[in-house]
């Protein structure tokens, strides 16, 4: 039976050391022989802290002592302690071991049972898993950022950073139900610069682009935070004024915009004068969706162009007997 | 359950024990560790398993990590170190020298088994120190088990850890400070009725002397 037990202890897949009260080795199993390359014969009777100085440090002396004197059992994790018994092959990197220390009482004597479990492979897997999780989190973050950028690009004009037609339509369509509920008016303004093509031809496209950016910036400065300014492309801009009380409010802002254009734009060291033609449609009287309101504001703007530019007109001022938008639909 | 004198004496004794555990832990994780128990309470469980007084908010619903060591012979009971899941993860991260990030929501607190190994060892150090010193104080020897780690979900309706009747619970409100990072937890020591009366006798003897 005794031999059978020794055979079993030599077969188990963990290191087993038994120490006497003086910390001398009385059992050194076969796992440790394979792991360290030290035979049982050479290890028996030797002082463990002398062979492995780590066990001579205060922490491990305390652990061994607490087990011997106070009967405490103690678990030490590879995560915090890394290695207790180093392998024979120094090439083995990142060795991690768990360790269990407990007292054994036999024939009026106290012994220490030390069990060492090699956790290296497990920790390597955990590390790999952690890296995969980190990479996936990173990819997810990047995908989220890309999505935000893509969404921004899909809804904004790249030159001025203003909302584009799609976002403008969305804003109009989301604001109209609110206006309806609150019994408020809204206005849509179509603004087209007068003679912008000539500026482009005379000063070049770079100057033209800078000019459009400046117009966008100055227009924005004239608006309330609740208003929306969008660029349709070329020299066309759209403006949305939610929550207005009367057409007079829109007249004020249109006049303010017209007056602002009397000041020259400084582009590439040159002072350039430009004006704008503006057409205005009103909700609810001129239409109840973005498409109709924009179309009517556009027609009013063309009317201003025909009448000599540099001004504004309401769709309702055009004296139209027929509704071209409604007719077309 | 405890008169003010007994309470003071017990708090003082416990703080000496826990100070030793803190210095062991500090050596182990190579960081400054401060452990303190500002208050000790003794709670009795009645026949229906209900506590004699309101338990602290750590027993509100949610996931908790409990590590427990059984100890026996003349002084008999079970000691628990308990953390809410997010605090346990924070403790592990600080011990491993990783970023002490508090998880945003409980669902995101992801433990891997090596985290449990770290918690097992920390609780082993702390609970061994307390049980050990308590047994020294009582002048007796105890047998120890290794810690059992459990991830427990405390439901709204349950709200408390059910204990057998005639069990007394020493509740140690514990604060950990690891390299400036505070971690909240509790230490509970469930003792049999005999062990409690014996402990109180010892404390009274100390107070008289």
PDB file of C-alpha atoms in Angstrom, chain A residues 25-316:
ATOM      1  CA  UNK A  25      12.804  18.304   2.384  1.00  0.00           C
ATOM      2  CA  UNK A  26      11.380  14.881   3.234  1.00  0.00           C
ATOM      3  CA  UNK A  27       9.438  14.363  -0.007  1.00  0.00           C
ATOM      4  CA  UNK A  28      10.218  15.606  -3.511  1.00  0.00           C
ATOM      5  CA  UNK A  29       7.930  13.993  -6.074  1.00  0.00           C
ATOM      6  CA  UNK A  30       8.617  12.960  -9.631  1.00  0.00           C
ATOM      7  CA  UNK A  31       6.868  16.006 -11.159  1.00  0.00           C
ATOM      8  CA  UNK A  32       9.495  18.199  -9.458  1.00  0.00           C
ATOM      9  CA  UNK A  33      12.297  15.915 -10.662  1.00  0.00           C
ATOM     10  CA  UNK A  34      11.104  16.404 -14.246  1.00  0.00           C
ATOM     11  CA  UNK A  35      10.464  20.131 -13.745  1.00  0.00           C
ATOM     12  CA  UNK A  36      13.720  21.061 -11.978  1.00  0.00           C
ATOM     13  CA  UNK A  37      16.078  18.331 -13.156  1.00  0.00           C
ATOM     14  CA  UNK A  38      17.013  17.728  -9.475  1.00  0.00           C
ATOM     15  CA  UNK A  39      16.665  14.075  -8.481  1.00  0.00           C
ATOM     16  CA  UNK A  40      14.849  13.036  -5.319  1.00  0.00           C
ATOM     17  CA  UNK A  41      18.112  11.611  -3.897  1.00  0.00           C
ATOM     18  CA  UNK A  42      19.909  14.960  -4.219  1.00  0.00           C
ATOM     19  CA  UNK A  43      17.019  16.932  -2.731  1.00  0.00           C
ATOM     20  CA  UNK A  44      16.033  14.819   0.294  1.00  0.00           C
ATOM     21  CA  UNK A  45      17.267  16.297   3.553  1.00  0.00           C
ATOM     22  CA  UNK A  46      18.147  19.648   2.021  1.00  0.00           C
ATOM     23  CA  UNK A  47      16.917  22.941   3.482  1.00  0.00           C
ATOM     24  CA  UNK A  48      14.318  24.320   1.017  1.00  0.00           C
ATOM     25  CA  UNK A  49      15.176  28.053   1.526  1.00  0.00           C
ATOM     26  CA  UNK A  50      18.861  27.208   0.904  1.00  0.00           C
ATOM     27  CA  UNK A  51      18.069  25.558  -2.444  1.00  0.00           C
ATOM     28  CA  UNK A  52      15.411  28.105  -3.442  1.00  0.00           C
ATOM     29  CA  UNK A  53      16.295  31.437  -1.771  1.00  0.00           C
ATOM     30  CA  UNK A  54      12.854  32.849  -2.550  1.00  0.00           C
ATOM     31  CA  UNK A  55      11.553  30.793   0.400  1.00  0.00           C
ATOM     32  CA  UNK A  56      14.065  32.583   2.638  1.00  0.00           C
ATOM     33  CA  UNK A  57      12.394  35.982   2.101  1.00  0.00           C
ATOM     34  CA  UNK A  58      10.159  37.338   4.846  1.00  0.00           C
ATOM     35  CA  UNK A  59       6.822  36.803   3.060  1.00  0.00           C
ATOM     36  CA  UNK A  60       7.416  33.080   2.510  1.00  0.00           C
ATOM     37  CA  UNK A  61       9.045  32.588   5.898  1.00  0.00           C
ATOM     38  CA  UNK A  62       5.852  34.045   7.413  1.00  0.00           C
ATOM     39  CA  UNK A  63       3.655  31.808   5.288  1.00  0.00           C
ATOM     40  CA  UNK A  64       5.610  28.644   6.196  1.00  0.00           C
ATOM     41  CA  UNK A  65       5.778  29.673   9.820  1.00  0.00           C
ATOM     42  CA  UNK A  66       2.054  30.432  10.068  1.00  0.00           C
ATOM     43  CA  UNK A  67       1.306  26.995   8.690  1.00  0.00           C
ATOM     44  CA  UNK A  68       3.743  25.264  11.064  1.00  0.00           C
ATOM     45  CA  UNK A  69       2.950  27.210  14.230  1.00  0.00           C
ATOM     46  CA  UNK A  70      -0.640  28.412  13.748  1.00  0.00           C
ATOM     47  CA  UNK A  71      -1.935  25.639  11.503  1.00  0.00           C
ATOM     48  CA  UNK A  72      -2.973  28.091   8.777  1.00  0.00           C
ATOM     49  CA  UNK A  73      -3.537  26.953   5.214  1.00  0.00           C
ATOM     50  CA  UNK A  74      -2.439  29.371   2.546  1.00  0.00           C
ATOM     51  CA  UNK A  75      -3.071  29.766  -1.173  1.00  0.00           C
ATOM     52  CA  UNK A  76      -0.650  31.851  -3.288  1.00  0.00           C
ATOM     53  CA  UNK A  77      -1.649  32.816  -6.814  1.00  0.00           C
ATOM     54  CA  UNK A  78       0.603  32.830  -9.844  1.00  0.00           C
ATOM     55  CA  UNK A  79      -0.948  36.180 -10.776  1.00  0.00           C
ATOM     56  CA  UNK A  80       0.721  37.830  -7.781  1.00  0.00           C
ATOM     57  CA  UNK A  81       3.760  35.618  -7.117  1.00  0.00           C
ATOM     58  CA  UNK A  82       4.675  34.358 -10.606  1.00  0.00           C
ATOM     59  CA  UNK A  83       7.131  31.484  -9.956  1.00  0.00           C
ATOM     60  CA  UNK A  84       8.107  29.545  -6.831  1.00  0.00           C
ATOM     61  CA  UNK A  85      10.174  26.692  -8.237  1.00  0.00           C
ATOM     62  CA  UNK A  86      11.873  27.721 -11.495  1.00  0.00           C
ATOM     63  CA  UNK A  87      12.093  25.185 -14.318  1.00  0.00           C
ATOM     64  CA  UNK A  88      15.312  23.458 -15.390  1.00  0.00           C
ATOM     65  CA  UNK A  89      14.918  24.870 -18.867  1.00  0.00           C
ATOM     66  CA  UNK A  90      15.579  28.570 -18.454  1.00  0.00           C
ATOM     67  CA  UNK A  91      14.194  29.104 -21.919  1.00  0.00           C
ATOM     68  CA  UNK A  92      10.643  28.700 -20.552  1.00  0.00           C
ATOM     69  CA  UNK A  93       9.297  32.256 -20.389  1.00  0.00           C
ATOM     70  CA  UNK A  94       6.620  33.695 -18.102  1.00  0.00           C
ATOM     71  CA  UNK A  95       6.271  30.698 -15.826  1.00  0.00           C
ATOM     72  CA  UNK A  96       3.302  31.030 -13.468  1.00  0.00           C
ATOM     73  CA  UNK A  97       2.620  28.739 -10.543  1.00  0.00           C
ATOM     74  CA  UNK A  98      -0.073  28.528  -7.887  1.00  0.00           C
ATOM     75  CA  UNK A  99       1.055  27.294  -4.514  1.00  0.00           C
ATOM     76  CA  UNK A 100      -0.728  25.721  -1.557  1.00  0.00           C
ATOM     77  CA  UNK A 101       0.847  25.425   1.878  1.00  0.00           C
ATOM     78  CA  UNK A 102      -0.734  23.548   4.750  1.00  0.00           C
ATOM     79  CA  UNK A 103       0.305  21.718   7.893  1.00  0.00           C
ATOM     80  CA  UNK A 104       0.370  17.927   8.165  1.00  0.00           C
ATOM     81  CA  UNK A 105       0.291  16.337  11.584  1.00  0.00           C
ATOM     82  CA  UNK A 106       1.862  12.881  11.810  1.00  0.00           C
ATOM     83  CA  UNK A 107       3.154  10.982  14.854  1.00  0.00           C
ATOM     84  CA  UNK A 108       3.305  14.068  17.096  1.00  0.00           C
ATOM     85  CA  UNK A 109       5.245  15.992  14.527  1.00  0.00           C
ATOM     86  CA  UNK A 110       4.167  18.827  12.257  1.00  0.00           C
ATOM     87  CA  UNK A 111       5.130  18.734   8.611  1.00  0.00           C
ATOM     88  CA  UNK A 112       4.400  21.122   5.790  1.00  0.00           C
ATOM     89  CA  UNK A 113       2.710  20.002   2.617  1.00  0.00           C
ATOM     90  CA  UNK A 114       3.472  22.239  -0.359  1.00  0.00           C
ATOM     91  CA  UNK A 115       1.622  21.756  -3.645  1.00  0.00           C
ATOM     92  CA  UNK A 116       2.784  23.536  -6.775  1.00  0.00           C
ATOM     93  CA  UNK A 117       0.548  23.808  -9.811  1.00  0.00           C
ATOM     94  CA  UNK A 118       1.968  24.947 -13.130  1.00  0.00           C
ATOM     95  CA  UNK A 119      -0.417  27.606 -14.488  1.00  0.00           C
ATOM     96  CA  UNK A 120       1.843  28.855 -17.310  1.00  0.00           C
ATOM     97  CA  UNK A 121      -0.270  27.581 -20.169  1.00  0.00           C
ATOM     98  CA  UNK A 122      -3.420  28.823 -18.505  1.00  0.00           C
ATOM     99  CA  UNK A 123      -1.973  32.314 -18.014  1.00  0.00           C
ATOM    100  CA  UNK A 124      -0.727  32.392 -21.613  1.00  0.00           C
ATOM    101  CA  UNK A 125      -4.257  31.583 -22.748  1.00  0.00           C
ATOM    102  CA  UNK A 126      -5.712  34.230 -20.448  1.00  0.00           C
ATOM    103  CA  UNK A 127      -3.200  36.785 -21.726  1.00  0.00           C
ATOM    104  CA  UNK A 128      -4.075  35.867 -25.312  1.00  0.00           C
ATOM    105  CA  UNK A 129      -7.757  36.137 -24.502  1.00  0.00           C
ATOM    106  CA  UNK A 130      -7.249  39.530 -22.853  1.00  0.00           C
ATOM    107  CA  UNK A 131      -5.399  40.745 -25.950  1.00  0.00           C
ATOM    108  CA  UNK A 132      -8.171  39.535 -28.224  1.00  0.00           C
ATOM    109  CA  UNK A 133     -10.748  41.305 -26.050  1.00  0.00           C
ATOM    110  CA  UNK A 134      -8.655  44.498 -26.110  1.00  0.00           C
ATOM    111  CA  UNK A 135      -8.285  44.322 -29.899  1.00  0.00           C
ATOM    112  CA  UNK A 136     -11.997  43.748 -30.328  1.00  0.00           C
ATOM    113  CA  UNK A 137     -12.775  46.689 -28.052  1.00  0.00           C
ATOM    114  CA  UNK A 138     -10.362  48.833 -30.065  1.00  0.00           C
ATOM    115  CA  UNK A 139     -11.916  47.740 -33.356  1.00  0.00           C
ATOM    116  CA  UNK A 140     -15.357  48.413 -31.981  1.00  0.00           C
ATOM    117  CA  UNK A 141     -14.286  51.906 -30.876  1.00  0.00           C
ATOM    118  CA  UNK A 142     -12.796  52.576 -34.313  1.00  0.00           C
ATOM    119  CA  UNK A 143     -15.929  51.316 -36.030  1.00  0.00           C
ATOM    120  CA  UNK A 144     -18.010  53.593 -33.813  1.00  0.00           C
ATOM    121  CA  UNK A 145     -15.785  56.580 -34.668  1.00  0.00           C
ATOM    122  CA  UNK A 146     -15.879  55.724 -38.404  1.00  0.00           C
ATOM    123  CA  UNK A 147     -19.641  55.526 -38.215  1.00  0.00           C
ATOM    124  CA  UNK A 148     -19.826  58.975 -36.606  1.00  0.00           C
ATOM    125  CA  UNK A 149     -17.438  60.395 -39.254  1.00  0.00           C
ATOM    126  CA  UNK A 150     -19.374  58.699 -42.058  1.00  0.00           C
ATOM    127  CA  UNK A 151     -22.672  59.995 -40.729  1.00  0.00           C
ATOM    128  CA  UNK A 152     -21.219  63.498 -40.404  1.00  0.00           C
ATOM    129  CA  UNK A 153     -19.858  63.373 -43.948  1.00  0.00           C
ATOM    130  CA  UNK A 154     -23.160  62.093 -45.280  1.00  0.00           C
ATOM    131  CA  UNK A 155     -24.993  65.040 -43.769  1.00  0.00           C
ATOM    132  CA  UNK A 156     -22.516  67.921 -44.139  1.00  0.00           C
ATOM    133  CA  UNK A 157     -20.929  70.008 -46.848  1.00  0.00           C
ATOM    134  CA  UNK A 158     -17.173  69.297 -46.886  1.00  0.00           C
ATOM    135  CA  UNK A 159     -16.141  72.855 -47.868  1.00  0.00           C
ATOM    136  CA  UNK A 160     -18.008  74.896 -45.252  1.00  0.00           C
ATOM    137  CA  UNK A 161     -18.869  72.197 -42.713  1.00  0.00           C
ATOM    138  CA  UNK A 162     -22.509  73.344 -42.915  1.00  0.00           C
ATOM    139  CA  UNK A 163     -25.404  70.864 -43.041  1.00  0.00           C
ATOM    140  CA  UNK A 164     -26.154  69.658 -46.596  1.00  0.00           C
ATOM    141  CA  UNK A 165     -29.557  69.309 -48.294  1.00  0.00           C
ATOM    142  CA  UNK A 166     -30.272  65.933 -46.646  1.00  0.00           C
ATOM    143  CA  UNK A 167     -29.742  67.238 -43.118  1.00  0.00           C
ATOM    144  CA  UNK A 168     -31.662  70.422 -43.946  1.00  0.00           C
ATOM    145  CA  UNK A 169     -34.637  68.364 -45.164  1.00  0.00           C
ATOM    146  CA  UNK A 170     -34.470  66.283 -42.023  1.00  0.00           C
ATOM    147  CA  UNK A 171     -34.432  69.394 -39.827  1.00  0.00           C
ATOM    148  CA  UNK A 172     -37.390  70.944 -41.660  1.00  0.00           C
ATOM    149  CA  UNK A 173     -39.414  67.753 -41.465  1.00  0.00           C
ATOM    150  CA  UNK A 174     -38.693  67.320 -37.771  1.00  0.00           C
ATOM    151  CA  UNK A 175     -39.479  70.916 -36.913  1.00  0.00           C
ATOM    152  CA  UNK A 176     -42.810  71.218 -38.776  1.00  0.00           C
ATOM    153  CA  UNK A 177     -44.792  68.897 -36.462  1.00  0.00           C
ATOM    154  CA  UNK A 178     -43.507  70.881 -33.459  1.00  0.00           C
ATOM    155  CA  UNK A 179     -44.570  74.146 -35.083  1.00  0.00           C
ATOM    156  CA  UNK A 180     -47.966  72.637 -35.795  1.00  0.00           C
ATOM    157  CA  UNK A 181     -48.405  71.542 -32.199  1.00  0.00           C
ATOM    158  CA  UNK A 182     -47.334  74.954 -30.864  1.00  0.00           C
ATOM    159  CA  UNK A 183     -49.316  76.905 -33.473  1.00  0.00           C
ATOM    160  CA  UNK A 184     -46.116  78.603 -34.691  1.00  0.00           C
ATOM    161  CA  UNK A 185     -44.877  79.676 -38.129  1.00  0.00           C
ATOM    162  CA  UNK A 186     -41.624  78.614 -39.813  1.00  0.00           C
ATOM    163  CA  UNK A 187     -39.779  80.126 -42.752  1.00  0.00           C
ATOM    164  CA  UNK A 188     -37.494  78.600 -45.364  1.00  0.00           C
ATOM    165  CA  UNK A 189     -35.109  80.901 -47.219  1.00  0.00           C
ATOM    166  CA  UNK A 190     -33.341  80.070 -50.477  1.00  0.00           C
ATOM    167  CA  UNK A 191     -30.226  82.282 -50.845  1.00  0.00           C
ATOM    168  CA  UNK A 192     -28.161  82.478 -54.030  1.00  0.00           C
ATOM    169  CA  UNK A 193     -25.102  84.732 -54.405  1.00  0.00           C
ATOM    170  CA  UNK A 194     -25.257  87.228 -57.291  1.00  0.00           C
ATOM    171  CA  UNK A 195     -22.380  87.103 -59.789  1.00  0.00           C
ATOM    172  CA  UNK A 196     -20.421  84.397 -57.969  1.00  0.00           C
ATOM    173  CA  UNK A 197     -19.413  82.798 -61.308  1.00  0.00           C
ATOM    174  CA  UNK A 198     -17.643  86.027 -62.312  1.00  0.00           C
ATOM    175  CA  UNK A 199     -15.704  86.080 -59.029  1.00  0.00           C
ATOM    176  CA  UNK A 200     -14.617  82.493 -59.631  1.00  0.00           C
ATOM    177  CA  UNK A 201     -13.547  83.338 -63.178  1.00  0.00           C
ATOM    178  CA  UNK A 202     -11.759  86.544 -62.177  1.00  0.00           C
ATOM    179  CA  UNK A 203      -9.974  85.497 -58.959  1.00  0.00           C
ATOM    180  CA  UNK A 204      -9.780  81.715 -59.371  1.00  0.00           C
ATOM    181  CA  UNK A 205     -11.448  78.748 -57.633  1.00  0.00           C
ATOM    182  CA  UNK A 206      -9.328  79.058 -54.524  1.00  0.00           C
ATOM    183  CA  UNK A 207     -10.637  82.573 -53.954  1.00  0.00           C
ATOM    184  CA  UNK A 208     -14.164  81.345 -54.752  1.00  0.00           C
ATOM    185  CA  UNK A 209     -13.923  78.606 -52.115  1.00  0.00           C
ATOM    186  CA  UNK A 210     -12.563  81.020 -49.516  1.00  0.00           C
ATOM    187  CA  UNK A 211     -15.363  83.409 -50.361  1.00  0.00           C
ATOM    188  CA  UNK A 212     -18.018  80.695 -49.808  1.00  0.00           C
ATOM    189  CA  UNK A 213     -16.458  79.833 -46.452  1.00  0.00           C
ATOM    190  CA  UNK A 214     -16.524  83.494 -45.404  1.00  0.00           C
ATOM    191  CA  UNK A 215     -20.147  83.897 -46.522  1.00  0.00           C
ATOM    192  CA  UNK A 216     -21.081  80.804 -44.498  1.00  0.00           C
ATOM    193  CA  UNK A 217     -19.275  82.162 -41.442  1.00  0.00           C
ATOM    194  CA  UNK A 218     -20.793  85.624 -41.634  1.00  0.00           C
ATOM    195  CA  UNK A 219     -24.325  84.311 -42.293  1.00  0.00           C
ATOM    196  CA  UNK A 220     -24.059  81.994 -39.317  1.00  0.00           C
ATOM    197  CA  UNK A 221     -23.098  84.956 -37.161  1.00  0.00           C
ATOM    198  CA  UNK A 222     -26.411  86.639 -38.020  1.00  0.00           C
ATOM    199  CA  UNK A 223     -28.619  83.703 -37.006  1.00  0.00           C
ATOM    200  CA  UNK A 224     -30.135  82.423 -33.769  1.00  0.00           C
ATOM    201  CA  UNK A 225     -28.806  79.127 -32.465  1.00  0.00           C
ATOM    202  CA  UNK A 226     -32.145  77.501 -33.297  1.00  0.00           C
ATOM    203  CA  UNK A 227     -31.926  78.532 -36.977  1.00  0.00           C
ATOM    204  CA  UNK A 228     -30.325  76.233 -39.548  1.00  0.00           C
ATOM    205  CA  UNK A 229     -27.964  77.302 -42.315  1.00  0.00           C
ATOM    206  CA  UNK A 230     -27.174  74.707 -44.991  1.00  0.00           C
ATOM    207  CA  UNK A 231     -25.194  74.748 -48.250  1.00  0.00           C
ATOM    208  CA  UNK A 232     -26.829  73.113 -51.214  1.00  0.00           C
ATOM    209  CA  UNK A 233     -23.751  73.269 -53.434  1.00  0.00           C
ATOM    210  CA  UNK A 234     -22.263  75.978 -55.661  1.00  0.00           C
ATOM    211  CA  UNK A 235     -23.329  79.389 -54.353  1.00  0.00           C
ATOM    212  CA  UNK A 236     -26.729  78.225 -53.048  1.00  0.00           C
ATOM    213  CA  UNK A 237     -27.616  78.270 -49.355  1.00  0.00           C
ATOM    214  CA  UNK A 238     -30.756  77.265 -47.488  1.00  0.00           C
ATOM    215  CA  UNK A 239     -31.927  78.775 -44.217  1.00  0.00           C
ATOM    216  CA  UNK A 240     -34.583  77.522 -41.812  1.00  0.00           C
ATOM    217  CA  UNK A 241     -36.166  79.810 -39.230  1.00  0.00           C
ATOM    218  CA  UNK A 242     -38.322  77.835 -36.813  1.00  0.00           C
ATOM    219  CA  UNK A 243     -40.580  79.352 -34.238  1.00  0.00           C
ATOM    220  CA  UNK A 244     -41.411  82.767 -35.789  1.00  0.00           C
ATOM    221  CA  UNK A 245     -44.413  84.868 -34.920  1.00  0.00           C
ATOM    222  CA  UNK A 246     -45.087  86.744 -38.168  1.00  0.00           C
ATOM    223  CA  UNK A 247     -43.661  87.347 -41.680  1.00  0.00           C
ATOM    224  CA  UNK A 248     -42.274  90.580 -40.197  1.00  0.00           C
ATOM    225  CA  UNK A 249     -39.698  88.548 -38.213  1.00  0.00           C
ATOM    226  CA  UNK A 250     -38.419  87.083 -41.491  1.00  0.00           C
ATOM    227  CA  UNK A 251     -38.332  90.520 -43.119  1.00  0.00           C
ATOM    228  CA  UNK A 252     -36.061  91.687 -40.272  1.00  0.00           C
ATOM    229  CA  UNK A 253     -33.597  88.850 -40.686  1.00  0.00           C
ATOM    230  CA  UNK A 254     -33.641  89.094 -44.515  1.00  0.00           C
ATOM    231  CA  UNK A 255     -32.932  92.818 -44.257  1.00  0.00           C
ATOM    232  CA  UNK A 256     -30.122  92.127 -41.795  1.00  0.00           C
ATOM    233  CA  UNK A 257     -28.603  89.631 -44.266  1.00  0.00           C
ATOM    234  CA  UNK A 258     -28.992  92.036 -47.204  1.00  0.00           C
ATOM    235  CA  UNK A 259     -27.269  94.826 -45.227  1.00  0.00           C
ATOM    236  CA  UNK A 260     -24.453  92.523 -44.176  1.00  0.00           C
ATOM    237  CA  UNK A 261     -23.572  91.931 -47.845  1.00  0.00           C
ATOM    238  CA  UNK A 262     -22.876  95.668 -48.268  1.00  0.00           C
ATOM    239  CA  UNK A 263     -19.624  95.017 -46.430  1.00  0.00           C
ATOM    240  CA  UNK A 264     -16.839  93.751 -48.683  1.00  0.00           C
ATOM    241  CA  UNK A 265     -15.328  90.276 -48.249  1.00  0.00           C
ATOM    242  CA  UNK A 266     -11.573  90.193 -47.831  1.00  0.00           C
ATOM    243  CA  UNK A 267     -10.289  87.239 -49.846  1.00  0.00           C
ATOM    244  CA  UNK A 268      -6.599  86.595 -50.534  1.00  0.00           C
ATOM    245  CA  UNK A 269      -5.785  90.216 -49.778  1.00  0.00           C
ATOM    246  CA  UNK A 270      -8.498  91.619 -52.039  1.00  0.00           C
ATOM    247  CA  UNK A 271     -11.759  93.316 -51.072  1.00  0.00           C
ATOM    248  CA  UNK A 272     -14.592  91.728 -53.010  1.00  0.00           C
ATOM    249  CA  UNK A 273     -18.192  92.975 -53.036  1.00  0.00           C
ATOM    250  CA  UNK A 274     -21.033  90.577 -53.576  1.00  0.00           C
ATOM    251  CA  UNK A 275     -24.812  90.573 -53.055  1.00  0.00           C
ATOM    252  CA  UNK A 276     -27.421  87.859 -52.604  1.00  0.00           C
ATOM    253  CA  UNK A 277     -30.899  87.080 -53.902  1.00  0.00           C
ATOM    254  CA  UNK A 278     -33.289  85.504 -51.370  1.00  0.00           C
ATOM    255  CA  UNK A 279     -36.642  83.773 -51.760  1.00  0.00           C
ATOM    256  CA  UNK A 280     -38.807  82.937 -48.736  1.00  0.00           C
ATOM    257  CA  UNK A 281     -41.632  80.469 -48.171  1.00  0.00           C
ATOM    258  CA  UNK A 282     -43.692  80.146 -45.003  1.00  0.00           C
ATOM    259  CA  UNK A 283     -45.164  77.251 -43.093  1.00  0.00           C
ATOM    260  CA  UNK A 284     -48.057  76.571 -42.880  1.00  0.00           C
ATOM    261  CA  UNK A 285     -49.472  78.808 -45.608  1.00  0.00           C
ATOM    262  CA  UNK A 286     -47.038  77.867 -48.455  1.00  0.00           C
ATOM    263  CA  UNK A 287     -46.582  74.180 -47.780  1.00  0.00           C
ATOM    264  CA  UNK A 288     -46.351  71.491 -45.129  1.00  0.00           C
ATOM    265  CA  UNK A 289     -43.190  69.622 -46.134  1.00  0.00           C
ATOM    266  CA  UNK A 290     -39.528  70.384 -46.838  1.00  0.00           C
ATOM    267  CA  UNK A 291     -39.722  69.712 -50.562  1.00  0.00           C
ATOM    268  CA  UNK A 292     -42.602  72.127 -51.235  1.00  0.00           C
ATOM    269  CA  UNK A 293     -41.237  74.877 -49.001  1.00  0.00           C
ATOM    270  CA  UNK A 294     -37.740  74.696 -50.592  1.00  0.00           C
ATOM    271  CA  UNK A 295     -39.200  74.645 -54.101  1.00  0.00           C
ATOM    272  CA  UNK A 296     -41.362  77.727 -53.445  1.00  0.00           C
ATOM    273  CA  UNK A 297     -38.486  79.602 -51.788  1.00  0.00           C
ATOM    274  CA  UNK A 298     -36.360  78.714 -54.837  1.00  0.00           C
ATOM    275  CA  UNK A 299     -39.014  80.129 -57.227  1.00  0.00           C
ATOM    276  CA  UNK A 300     -39.273  83.320 -55.137  1.00  0.00           C
ATOM    277  CA  UNK A 301     -35.467  83.638 -55.294  1.00  0.00           C
ATOM    278  CA  UNK A 302     -35.551  83.353 -59.113  1.00  0.00           C
ATOM    279  CA  UNK A 303     -38.122  86.084 -59.200  1.00  0.00           C
ATOM    280  CA  UNK A 304     -35.684  88.340 -57.271  1.00  0.00           C
ATOM    281  CA  UNK A 305     -32.977  87.496 -59.815  1.00  0.00           C
ATOM    282  CA  UNK A 306     -35.286  88.465 -62.668  1.00  0.00           C
ATOM    283  CA  UNK A 307     -36.194  91.719 -60.942  1.00  0.00           C
ATOM    284  CA  UNK A 308     -32.557  92.842 -60.647  1.00  0.00           C
ATOM    285  CA  UNK A 309     -31.069  90.715 -57.815  1.00  0.00           C
ATOM    286  CA  UNK A 310     -29.829  91.915 -54.357  1.00  0.00           C
ATOM    287  CA  UNK A 311     -33.084  91.596 -52.460  1.00  0.00           C
ATOM    288  CA  UNK A 312     -35.708  89.245 -51.125  1.00  0.00           C
ATOM    289  CA  UNK A 313     -39.244  88.194 -51.918  1.00  0.00           C
ATOM    290  CA  UNK A 314     -41.875  85.974 -50.296  1.00  0.00           C
ATOM    291  CA  UNK A 315     -43.504  83.254 -52.389  1.00  0.00           C
ATOM    292  CA  UNK A 316     -46.837  84.776 -51.414  1.00  0.00           C
TER     293      UNK A 316
END
